[in-house]
Coordinates of C-alpha atoms and ligand atoms in Angstrom, one line a residue:
M12 CA -20.2 -198.2 -239.6
L13 CA -23.3 -196.5 -238.3
V14 CA -22.9 -193.1 -236.8
T15 CA -25.9 -191.8 -235.0
T16 CA -26.8 -188.2 -234.4
K17 CA -27.7 -188.9 -230.8
T18 CA -24.2 -189.9 -230.0
E19 CA -22.9 -187.0 -232.0
E20 CA -25.1 -184.6 -230.0
I21 CA -23.8 -186.0 -226.7
L22 CA -20.2 -185.7 -227.9
Q23 CA -20.7 -182.2 -229.1
K24 CA -22.1 -181.2 -225.7
Q25 CA -19.2 -182.8 -224.0
R26 CA -16.7 -181.1 -226.3
C27 CA -18.3 -177.7 -225.6
F28 CA -18.2 -178.4 -221.8
F29 CA -14.6 -179.5 -222.0
Q30 CA -13.7 -176.4 -223.9
T31 CA -15.0 -174.2 -221.0
G32 CA -12.0 -175.4 -219.1
K33 CA -14.1 -176.3 -216.0
T34 CA -13.0 -179.9 -215.8
R35 CA -9.3 -178.7 -215.5
A36 CA -9.7 -176.9 -212.2
I37 CA -8.4 -179.0 -209.3
D38 CA -11.4 -178.1 -207.1
F39 CA -13.8 -179.3 -209.8
R40 CA -12.0 -182.6 -210.1
R41 CA -11.9 -183.0 -206.3
E42 CA -15.6 -182.2 -206.0
A43 CA -16.5 -184.7 -208.7
L44 CA -14.5 -187.5 -207.0
K45 CA -16.1 -186.7 -203.6
T46 CA -19.6 -186.7 -205.2
L47 CA -18.9 -190.1 -206.8
K48 CA -17.7 -191.5 -203.5
H49 CA -20.7 -190.1 -201.6
L50 CA -23.1 -191.6 -204.1
L51 CA -21.3 -195.0 -204.2
I52 CA -21.9 -195.2 -200.5
A53 CA -25.4 -193.7 -200.6
D54 CA -26.5 -196.1 -203.4
R55 CA -24.7 -199.1 -202.0
E56 CA -27.9 -201.1 -201.3
K57 CA -29.1 -200.7 -204.9
I58 CA -25.7 -201.7 -206.3
L59 CA -25.4 -204.7 -204.0
L60 CA -28.9 -205.8 -205.0
A61 CA -28.2 -205.4 -208.7
L62 CA -25.0 -207.4 -208.4
K63 CA -26.8 -210.2 -206.5
Q64 CA -29.6 -210.2 -209.1
D65 CA -27.1 -210.3 -212.0
F66 CA -25.0 -213.2 -210.8
N67 CA -25.6 -213.9 -207.1
K68 CA -22.5 -212.1 -206.1
S69 CA -22.4 -212.0 -202.3
N70 CA -22.5 -208.7 -200.6
F71 CA -19.1 -209.4 -199.0
E72 CA -17.4 -209.9 -202.4
S73 CA -19.3 -207.0 -203.9
I74 CA -18.1 -204.6 -201.1
E75 CA -14.6 -206.0 -201.2
T76 CA -14.0 -206.1 -204.9
E77 CA -16.3 -203.4 -206.3
L78 CA -17.3 -200.7 -203.8
L79 CA -14.3 -200.6 -201.6
F80 CA -12.0 -200.9 -204.6
C81 CA -13.5 -197.7 -205.9
T82 CA -13.8 -195.7 -202.7
R83 CA -10.2 -196.5 -201.7
Q84 CA -9.0 -195.4 -205.2
I85 CA -10.9 -192.1 -204.7
D86 CA -9.3 -191.5 -201.3
Y87 CA -5.9 -192.3 -202.7
T88 CA -6.5 -190.0 -205.7
L89 CA -7.8 -187.1 -203.5
K90 CA -4.7 -187.4 -201.4
N91 CA -2.2 -187.3 -204.3
L92 CA -4.0 -185.3 -206.9
K93 CA -2.2 -182.0 -206.1
S94 CA 1.2 -183.6 -206.6
W95 CA 0.1 -185.4 -209.8
I96 CA -1.2 -182.2 -211.3
K97 CA 1.9 -180.1 -210.4
P98 CA 4.1 -179.4 -213.4
D99 CA 7.2 -181.5 -213.4
K100 CA 10.2 -179.2 -213.7
V101 CA 13.1 -180.7 -215.7
P102 CA 16.5 -179.3 -216.6
A103 CA 16.8 -177.5 -219.9
S104 CA 19.6 -178.7 -222.2
L105 CA 22.8 -176.8 -222.7
F106 CA 21.7 -175.8 -226.2
Q107 CA 18.4 -174.3 -224.9
L108 CA 19.9 -172.1 -222.3
P109 CA 18.8 -169.7 -221.0
A110 CA 15.5 -171.4 -220.5
S111 CA 13.3 -173.4 -218.2
A112 CA 11.5 -176.7 -219.0
R113 CA 8.5 -178.5 -217.5
I114 CA 6.1 -181.3 -218.2
V115 CA 2.4 -180.6 -217.7
A116 CA -0.2 -183.3 -217.4
E117 CA -2.9 -182.1 -219.8
P118 CA -6.4 -183.6 -219.9
L119 CA -7.0 -185.5 -223.1
G120 CA -10.7 -184.5 -223.6
I121 CA -13.5 -187.0 -224.1
I122 CA -12.9 -190.5 -222.8
L123 CA -14.9 -193.6 -223.8
I124 CA -14.9 -196.3 -221.1
I125 CA -16.3 -199.7 -222.2
G126 CA -16.7 -202.2 -219.4
A127 CA -16.8 -206.0 -219.1
W128 CA -19.4 -207.7 -216.9
N129 CA -17.4 -209.7 -214.4
Y130 CA -16.7 -206.7 -212.0
P131 CA -19.1 -204.3 -213.6
V132 CA -18.8 -201.5 -211.1
Q133 CA -15.1 -201.6 -210.6
L134 CA -14.3 -202.0 -214.3
T135 CA -16.2 -198.9 -215.3
L136 CA -15.8 -196.6 -212.3
S137 CA -12.1 -197.3 -211.6
P138 CA -11.0 -195.9 -215.0
L139 CA -13.6 -193.1 -214.5
I140 CA -11.9 -192.1 -211.3
S141 CA -8.6 -191.7 -213.2
A142 CA -10.3 -189.9 -216.1
I143 CA -11.9 -187.4 -213.7
A144 CA -8.6 -186.9 -211.8
A145 CA -6.9 -186.1 -215.1
G146 CA -9.6 -183.5 -215.9
N147 CA -11.6 -185.2 -218.7
C148 CA -15.2 -185.7 -219.7
A149 CA -16.4 -189.3 -220.1
I150 CA -18.9 -191.6 -221.7
I151 CA -19.3 -194.9 -220.0
K152 CA -20.8 -198.1 -221.6
P153 CA -21.2 -200.8 -219.0
S154 CA -21.7 -204.4 -220.1
E155 CA -25.2 -205.3 -221.1
I156 CA -24.7 -208.8 -219.7
T157 CA -25.0 -207.6 -216.1
S158 CA -28.0 -205.5 -217.1
R159 CA -29.3 -204.6 -213.6
T160 CA -25.8 -203.3 -212.5
S161 CA -25.7 -201.4 -215.8
V162 CA -29.0 -199.6 -214.8
A163 CA -27.6 -199.0 -211.3
I164 CA -24.4 -197.4 -212.7
A165 CA -26.5 -195.2 -215.1
H166 CA -28.6 -194.1 -212.2
L167 CA -25.7 -193.3 -210.0
I168 CA -23.8 -191.3 -212.7
G169 CA -27.1 -189.6 -213.7
Q170 CA -27.5 -188.3 -210.1
A171 CA -23.9 -187.3 -209.8
F172 CA -23.0 -185.5 -213.0
P173 CA -24.6 -183.5 -215.8
S174 CA -24.5 -185.5 -219.1
E175 CA -22.3 -182.9 -220.8
Y176 CA -19.6 -183.9 -218.2
I177 CA -20.1 -187.6 -217.6
T178 CA -22.8 -189.8 -218.9
V179 CA -23.7 -193.5 -219.3
I180 CA -24.9 -195.0 -222.5
E181 CA -26.4 -198.5 -222.0
G182 CA -26.6 -201.2 -224.5
G183 CA -24.8 -204.0 -226.3
K184 CA -22.5 -204.4 -229.2
D185 CA -24.6 -202.3 -231.6
I186 CA -24.2 -199.4 -229.2
V187 CA -20.4 -200.0 -229.0
R188 CA -20.2 -200.1 -232.8
D189 CA -22.0 -196.8 -232.9
L190 CA -19.8 -195.2 -230.2
I191 CA -16.5 -196.4 -231.6
A192 CA -17.3 -195.0 -235.0
H193 CA -16.9 -191.5 -233.4
K194 CA -13.8 -189.7 -232.5
F195 CA -12.7 -189.9 -228.8
D196 CA -9.5 -188.7 -227.1
R197 CA -9.0 -192.2 -225.6
I198 CA -10.9 -195.4 -225.5
F199 CA -10.4 -197.5 -222.4
F200 CA -11.7 -200.9 -223.1
T201 CA -12.0 -203.9 -220.8
G202 CA -13.1 -207.2 -222.3
S203 CA -12.0 -210.0 -224.5
S204 CA -9.1 -210.0 -226.9
R205 CA -11.5 -210.7 -229.7
V206 CA -13.5 -207.5 -229.1
G207 CA -10.3 -205.6 -228.3
Q208 CA -9.3 -206.1 -231.9
I209 CA -12.6 -204.6 -233.1
I210 CA -12.1 -201.6 -230.8
M211 CA -8.6 -201.0 -232.0
E212 CA -9.5 -201.3 -235.6
A213 CA -12.2 -198.7 -235.2
A214 CA -10.0 -196.4 -233.1
A215 CA -7.3 -196.5 -235.8
K216 CA -9.6 -194.6 -238.2
H217 CA -9.5 -191.6 -235.9
L218 CA -6.0 -192.3 -234.5
T219 CA -7.7 -192.5 -231.1
P220 CA -5.3 -194.0 -228.5
V221 CA -6.6 -197.1 -226.8
T222 CA -6.0 -198.8 -223.5
L223 CA -7.0 -202.5 -223.8
E224 CA -7.5 -204.4 -220.6
L225 CA -7.9 -208.0 -222.0
G226 CA -7.7 -211.5 -220.7
G227 CA -5.8 -214.7 -221.3
K228 CA -4.8 -218.0 -219.6
S229 CA -2.9 -217.0 -216.5
P230 CA -0.7 -219.8 -215.2
C231 CA -0.1 -220.7 -211.6
I232 CA 3.2 -222.6 -211.0
I233 CA 3.6 -224.5 -207.8
E234 CA 7.0 -225.7 -206.7
P235 CA 7.5 -228.4 -204.1
D236 CA 9.2 -226.2 -201.5
I237 CA 6.1 -224.3 -200.4
D238 CA 3.6 -224.3 -197.5
L239 CA 1.0 -226.5 -199.1
D240 CA -1.9 -225.5 -196.9
I241 CA -1.6 -221.8 -197.4
T242 CA -0.9 -222.3 -201.2
A243 CA -4.0 -224.4 -201.6
R244 CA -6.1 -221.8 -199.7
R245 CA -4.8 -218.9 -201.8
V246 CA -5.2 -220.8 -205.1
A247 CA -8.8 -221.9 -204.2
W248 CA -9.7 -218.3 -203.2
G249 CA -8.2 -216.7 -206.3
K250 CA -9.9 -219.3 -208.6
F251 CA -13.3 -219.5 -207.1
L252 CA -13.9 -215.9 -206.1
N253 CA -16.7 -214.5 -208.3
C254 CA -17.2 -218.1 -209.4
G255 CA -13.9 -218.0 -211.4
Q256 CA -15.1 -215.1 -213.5
T257 CA -12.0 -213.0 -212.8
C258 CA -9.7 -211.8 -215.5
I259 CA -6.6 -212.5 -213.3
A260 CA -7.9 -215.7 -211.8
P261 CA -5.3 -218.5 -212.0
D262 CA -6.6 -220.2 -215.1
Y263 CA -4.6 -223.4 -214.7
V264 CA -2.2 -224.9 -212.3
L265 CA 1.2 -226.2 -213.3
I266 CA 2.4 -228.3 -210.3
H267 CA 5.5 -230.3 -209.5
R268 CA 4.6 -234.0 -209.8
S269 CA 5.9 -234.8 -206.3
I270 CA 3.2 -232.7 -204.5
K271 CA 0.2 -233.0 -206.9
T272 CA -1.8 -235.6 -205.0
A273 CA -1.3 -233.8 -201.7
F274 CA -2.3 -230.5 -203.4
L275 CA -5.5 -231.9 -204.8
K276 CA -6.5 -233.2 -201.3
K277 CA -5.8 -229.8 -199.8
I278 CA -7.8 -228.0 -202.5
Q279 CA -10.8 -230.2 -201.8
E280 CA -10.4 -229.4 -198.1
K281 CA -10.3 -225.6 -198.9
I282 CA -13.3 -225.7 -201.1
E283 CA -15.3 -227.4 -198.3
Q284 CA -14.0 -224.9 -195.8
F285 CA -15.1 -222.0 -198.0
Y286 CA -18.4 -223.2 -199.4
G287 CA -19.4 -226.2 -197.3
S288 CA -20.2 -229.7 -198.6
D289 CA -22.8 -228.4 -201.0
P290 CA -21.5 -225.1 -202.6
E291 CA -24.8 -224.7 -204.4
R292 CA -26.3 -223.7 -201.1
S293 CA -23.5 -221.4 -200.1
P294 CA -24.5 -217.7 -200.0
D295 CA -20.8 -216.9 -200.7
Y296 CA -20.6 -218.6 -204.0
A297 CA -21.6 -216.7 -207.1
K298 CA -23.3 -218.2 -210.2
I299 CA -22.4 -218.2 -213.9
V300 CA -23.5 -214.9 -215.5
N301 CA -25.7 -216.3 -218.3
D302 CA -26.8 -219.4 -220.2
F303 CA -24.2 -218.8 -223.0
H304 CA -21.3 -218.9 -220.5
F305 CA -22.9 -221.8 -218.6
Q306 CA -23.1 -223.9 -221.7
R307 CA -19.6 -222.8 -222.8
L308 CA -18.1 -223.9 -219.5
L309 CA -20.0 -227.2 -219.3
S310 CA -18.8 -228.2 -222.8
A311 CA -15.2 -227.7 -221.7
I312 CA -15.5 -230.1 -218.7
E313 CA -14.4 -233.7 -219.5
P314 CA -16.2 -235.7 -216.8
Q315 CA -13.6 -238.5 -216.8
K316 CA -10.9 -235.9 -215.7
V317 CA -13.0 -234.3 -212.9
V318 CA -11.5 -235.1 -209.5
I319 CA -13.4 -232.5 -207.5
G320 CA -16.8 -231.0 -208.1
G321 CA -18.3 -231.3 -211.6
K322 CA -21.9 -230.8 -210.6
S323 CA -24.1 -228.3 -212.3
N324 CA -27.6 -226.9 -212.4
A325 CA -28.8 -225.2 -215.5
E326 CA -31.8 -223.6 -213.8
T327 CA -29.6 -221.7 -211.3
R328 CA -26.6 -221.6 -213.6
Y329 CA -24.6 -223.3 -210.9
I330 CA -21.3 -225.0 -211.6
A331 CA -19.6 -226.4 -208.6
P332 CA -16.0 -225.5 -207.9
T333 CA -14.4 -228.1 -210.2
V334 CA -10.9 -229.5 -210.5
M335 CA -9.7 -231.5 -213.4
D336 CA -6.6 -233.7 -213.2
G337 CA -4.5 -235.4 -215.9
V338 CA -5.2 -232.5 -218.2
T339 CA -3.0 -232.0 -221.3
W340 CA -2.7 -229.1 -223.8
D341 CA -4.8 -231.0 -226.3
D342 CA -7.9 -230.8 -224.0
R343 CA -10.7 -228.4 -224.7
I344 CA -10.3 -226.7 -221.4
M345 CA -6.9 -225.6 -222.4
E346 CA -7.9 -224.0 -225.7
E347 CA -9.0 -220.6 -224.3
E348 CA -9.4 -218.6 -221.2
I349 CA -11.7 -220.5 -218.8
F350 CA -13.4 -217.6 -217.0
G351 CA -15.3 -219.9 -214.7
P352 CA -14.9 -222.2 -211.7
I353 CA -12.9 -225.0 -213.3
L354 CA -9.3 -225.5 -212.4
P355 CA -7.3 -227.8 -214.7
V356 CA -4.1 -229.2 -213.1
L357 CA -1.1 -230.1 -215.2
E358 CA 2.0 -231.6 -213.8
Y359 CA 5.7 -231.2 -214.5
E360 CA 9.0 -232.7 -213.3
D361 CA 11.3 -230.0 -214.6
L362 CA 10.6 -226.3 -214.0
E363 CA 12.1 -225.5 -217.4
A364 CA 9.4 -227.6 -219.1
A365 CA 6.8 -225.6 -217.2
I366 CA 8.4 -222.4 -218.4
A367 CA 8.5 -223.7 -222.0
Q368 CA 4.8 -224.5 -221.9
I369 CA 4.0 -220.9 -220.8
N370 CA 6.2 -219.4 -223.3
A371 CA 4.7 -221.4 -226.2
R372 CA 1.5 -219.5 -225.7
P373 CA 0.3 -215.9 -225.8
K374 CA 1.6 -213.7 -223.0
P375 CA -0.8 -214.0 -220.0
L376 CA -2.4 -211.2 -218.0
A377 CA -1.1 -212.6 -214.7
L378 CA 1.4 -215.2 -213.6
Y379 CA 1.5 -216.8 -210.2
L380 CA 4.4 -218.6 -208.7
F381 CA 4.5 -220.4 -205.4
T382 CA 8.1 -221.0 -204.2
N383 CA 10.4 -220.1 -201.3
K384 CA 13.5 -220.3 -203.5
K385 CA 15.1 -217.1 -204.7
K386 CA 16.8 -218.8 -207.6
T387 CA 13.5 -220.2 -208.9
R388 CA 11.8 -216.9 -208.5
E389 CA 14.4 -215.2 -210.5
R390 CA 14.5 -217.8 -213.2
V391 CA 10.7 -217.6 -213.8
L392 CA 10.7 -213.8 -213.6
Q393 CA 13.4 -213.4 -216.2
A394 CA 12.2 -216.3 -218.5
T395 CA 8.6 -215.4 -218.8
S396 CA 6.5 -212.3 -219.7
S397 CA 3.1 -211.4 -218.3
G398 CA 1.1 -208.3 -217.5
N399 CA 1.7 -208.8 -213.8
V400 CA 3.1 -211.3 -211.4
C401 CA 2.2 -212.3 -207.9
L402 CA 4.5 -214.5 -205.9
N403 CA 3.1 -216.8 -203.3
D404 CA -0.5 -215.5 -203.5
T405 CA -3.2 -214.9 -206.1
L406 CA -5.1 -211.7 -207.2
M407 CA -3.5 -209.6 -204.4
Q408 CA -1.3 -207.7 -206.9
I409 CA -4.4 -205.7 -208.1
V410 CA -5.0 -204.2 -204.7
S411 CA -2.0 -201.9 -204.7
E412 CA -2.4 -198.3 -206.0
H413 CA 1.4 -198.2 -206.5
L414 CA 1.5 -201.1 -208.9
P415 CA 0.4 -200.5 -212.5
F416 CA -2.2 -202.9 -213.8
G417 CA -2.4 -204.0 -217.4
G418 CA -1.6 -206.7 -219.9
V419 CA 1.2 -207.3 -222.4
G420 CA 0.9 -208.7 -225.9
E421 CA -2.4 -210.5 -226.4
S422 CA -3.5 -209.7 -222.8
G423 CA -3.6 -206.0 -223.4
M424 CA -1.9 -202.7 -223.7
G425 CA -1.7 -199.7 -221.5
T426 CA -2.0 -199.5 -217.7
S427 CA -4.4 -198.3 -215.0
H428 CA -4.5 -197.6 -211.3
G429 CA -2.9 -194.9 -209.2
K430 CA -0.6 -192.3 -210.7
I431 CA -0.2 -194.5 -213.8
G432 CA -3.9 -194.5 -214.3
F433 CA -3.9 -190.7 -214.1
N434 CA -1.1 -190.6 -216.7
T435 CA -3.2 -192.9 -219.0
F436 CA -5.8 -190.1 -219.3
S437 CA -3.3 -187.2 -219.5
H438 CA -1.1 -186.0 -222.2
Q439 CA 2.4 -185.3 -220.9
K440 CA 2.9 -181.9 -222.6
S441 CA 6.5 -180.7 -222.8
I442 CA 6.9 -177.0 -222.3
L443 CA 10.1 -175.1 -223.0
Q444 CA 10.2 -171.4 -222.0
R445 CA 13.0 -169.2 -223.3
S446 CA 13.7 -165.5 -222.5
F447 CA 14.7 -162.6 -224.8
W448 CA 17.7 -161.5 -222.9
L449 CA 20.2 -163.6 -224.8
D450 CA 20.0 -164.8 -228.4
L451 CA 23.3 -166.3 -229.4
P452 CA 23.7 -166.3 -233.2
L453 CA 25.3 -169.7 -233.3
R454 CA 22.4 -171.7 -234.7
Y455 CA 21.4 -169.2 -237.4
P456 CA 22.6 -169.2 -241.0
P457 CA 25.0 -168.4 -242.5
Y458 CA 26.8 -171.4 -241.1
T459 CA 30.2 -170.1 -240.8
E460 CA 33.3 -172.2 -240.0
I461 CA 33.5 -171.0 -236.5
K462 CA 29.9 -172.0 -235.9
A463 CA 30.6 -175.4 -237.4
K464 CA 33.6 -175.8 -235.1
F465 CA 31.5 -175.0 -232.1
F466 CA 29.0 -177.8 -232.8
N467 CA 31.8 -180.2 -234.0
F468 CA 33.4 -179.7 -230.6
F469 CA 30.4 -181.6 -229.0
L470 CA 30.5 -184.4 -231.5
R471 CA 32.7 -186.8 -229.6
Ligands
NAD527 P1 -16.5 -208.9 -224.1 O1 -15.3 -208.5 -224.9 O2 -17.5 -209.8 -224.7 O3 -17.4 -207.5 -223.8 C1 -16.8 -206.4 -223.3 C2 -17.5 -205.2 -223.9 O4 -17.5 -205.2 -225.3 C3 -19.0 -205.1 -223.4 O5 -19.3 -203.8 -223.0 C4 -19.8 -205.5 -224.7 O6 -21.0 -204.8 -224.8 C5 -18.8 -205.1 -225.8 N1 -18.9 -206.0 -227.0 C6 -19.1 -207.4 -226.9 N2 -19.1 -207.9 -228.2 C7 -18.9 -206.8 -229.0 C8 -18.7 -206.7 -230.5 N3 -18.8 -207.8 -231.3 N4 -18.5 -205.5 -231.0 C9 -18.4 -204.4 -230.2 N5 -18.5 -204.5 -228.8 C10 -18.7 -205.7 -228.2 O7 -15.9 -209.3 -222.7 P2 -16.8 -209.8 -221.5 O8 -17.4 -211.1 -221.7 O9 -17.7 -208.7 -221.0 O10 -15.6 -210.0 -220.4 C11 -14.8 -211.1 -220.3 C12 -13.4 -210.8 -220.9 O11 -12.9 -209.6 -220.3 C13 -12.4 -211.9 -220.4 O12 -11.5 -212.2 -221.5 C14 -11.6 -211.2 -219.3 O13 -10.3 -211.8 -219.1 C15 -11.6 -209.8 -219.7 N6 -11.4 -208.9 -218.6 C16 -10.2 -208.3 -218.5 C17 -10.0 -207.4 -217.5 C18 -8.7 -206.7 -217.3 O14 -8.6 -205.8 -216.5 N7 -7.6 -207.0 -218.1 C19 -10.9 -207.3 -216.5 C20 -12.1 -208.0 -216.6 C21 -12.4 -208.8 -217.7

């Protein structure tokens, strides 16, 4: 692997800066968070424009899912930081007495944040907020695919912070290869499972801990006992937001046979309500990020199975909100995460069969279940494993600062958001403090019979 001196220089500077201890002071962390929030708001027009140029993301969605997501996280962090930093006093064990014990959240050091392109601001700045809160320095590598947003992020960070504290390194996979050849104190990676493996392999050489926020095929189970209108609206929103390019988008629907036809009708109605009769002309509908993904998605559509949408335009990289019916697990669309505006619908008669289909595949990042029945809810929750679950809605689980966000198995490892995100970038250091006023000889050699009796007394 190539190791460049330029990266080494930046890392050395950051290590020196970290060693000064400045990043540990709570006031320093607070100021950094306030500066970041201020610049996110001050630079909003530039960021919104970059997101629009990159993939026609509407200002509404950019504010909702990128800017507001970050500013709310900053507010929440500022409100709670003092209590997160406060050492956690815990009881000392009988054998340690007299003593006091505490757990201190210690900053890790230098963090590498590698982002994906689908929410390029949120996916780089949200982990940064947690890394700052925990007292670290950071290097950010935004996705090169959303290149204008990458420039906007670099500009924002360049204004906000000196590079020995936080800096952006732009570029593609060669830059990532160079970065991960170096030693960091944590790598926070968001992207595909394929690249996640590359990251983990490189990190292993330095025993660098990794957080991997990956993807997968997130199922959406729909039982017959639901409010069909609201269900269709929530599924259509979660699927077609950001043109389906959302890691926790419902990848496919598993629906009870008895309501499938009615559901398809409702989905069509919702698509029209959201984007009009010609979504290509809707200012609220994003486009596919690049030609590679456009072609990848087109090749997964089987025209004879399309029941809604299906239209595309290579020039504008437009793919209509598309629904495919009569889909089976042998179809191309079911081979990998879709990550685009195509919703395959599979039907079932027996809920157990639906559960078995999910469990026969890698653990998904998210699982959605629409039902009013407690028994059904509990059955699905205990019989399946996924990074997160949202009952009777889509995507909304990510909005809470109180719920950890992350995958399980192939969909990732480690968690972010809120206090848990702060913990991700901290080392929970155990500290035991003893005094000199009592030093019982019990544990010291020679191990006399009476000492052995004392310890044996507890062995029951
Ligand atoms: P990606 O894995 O292709 O790229 C992610 C990052 O890795 C980019 O910064 C890119 O420069 C770098 N990269 C790409 N190829 C590389 C290589 N061969 N060697 C080293 N680095 C490389 O992912 P993407 O296309 O940007 O994003 C889509 C994926 O991300 C989907 O699978 C999606 O589900 C997942 N995702 C997950 C989350 C989450 O929070 N779990 C959020 C968003 C996206």
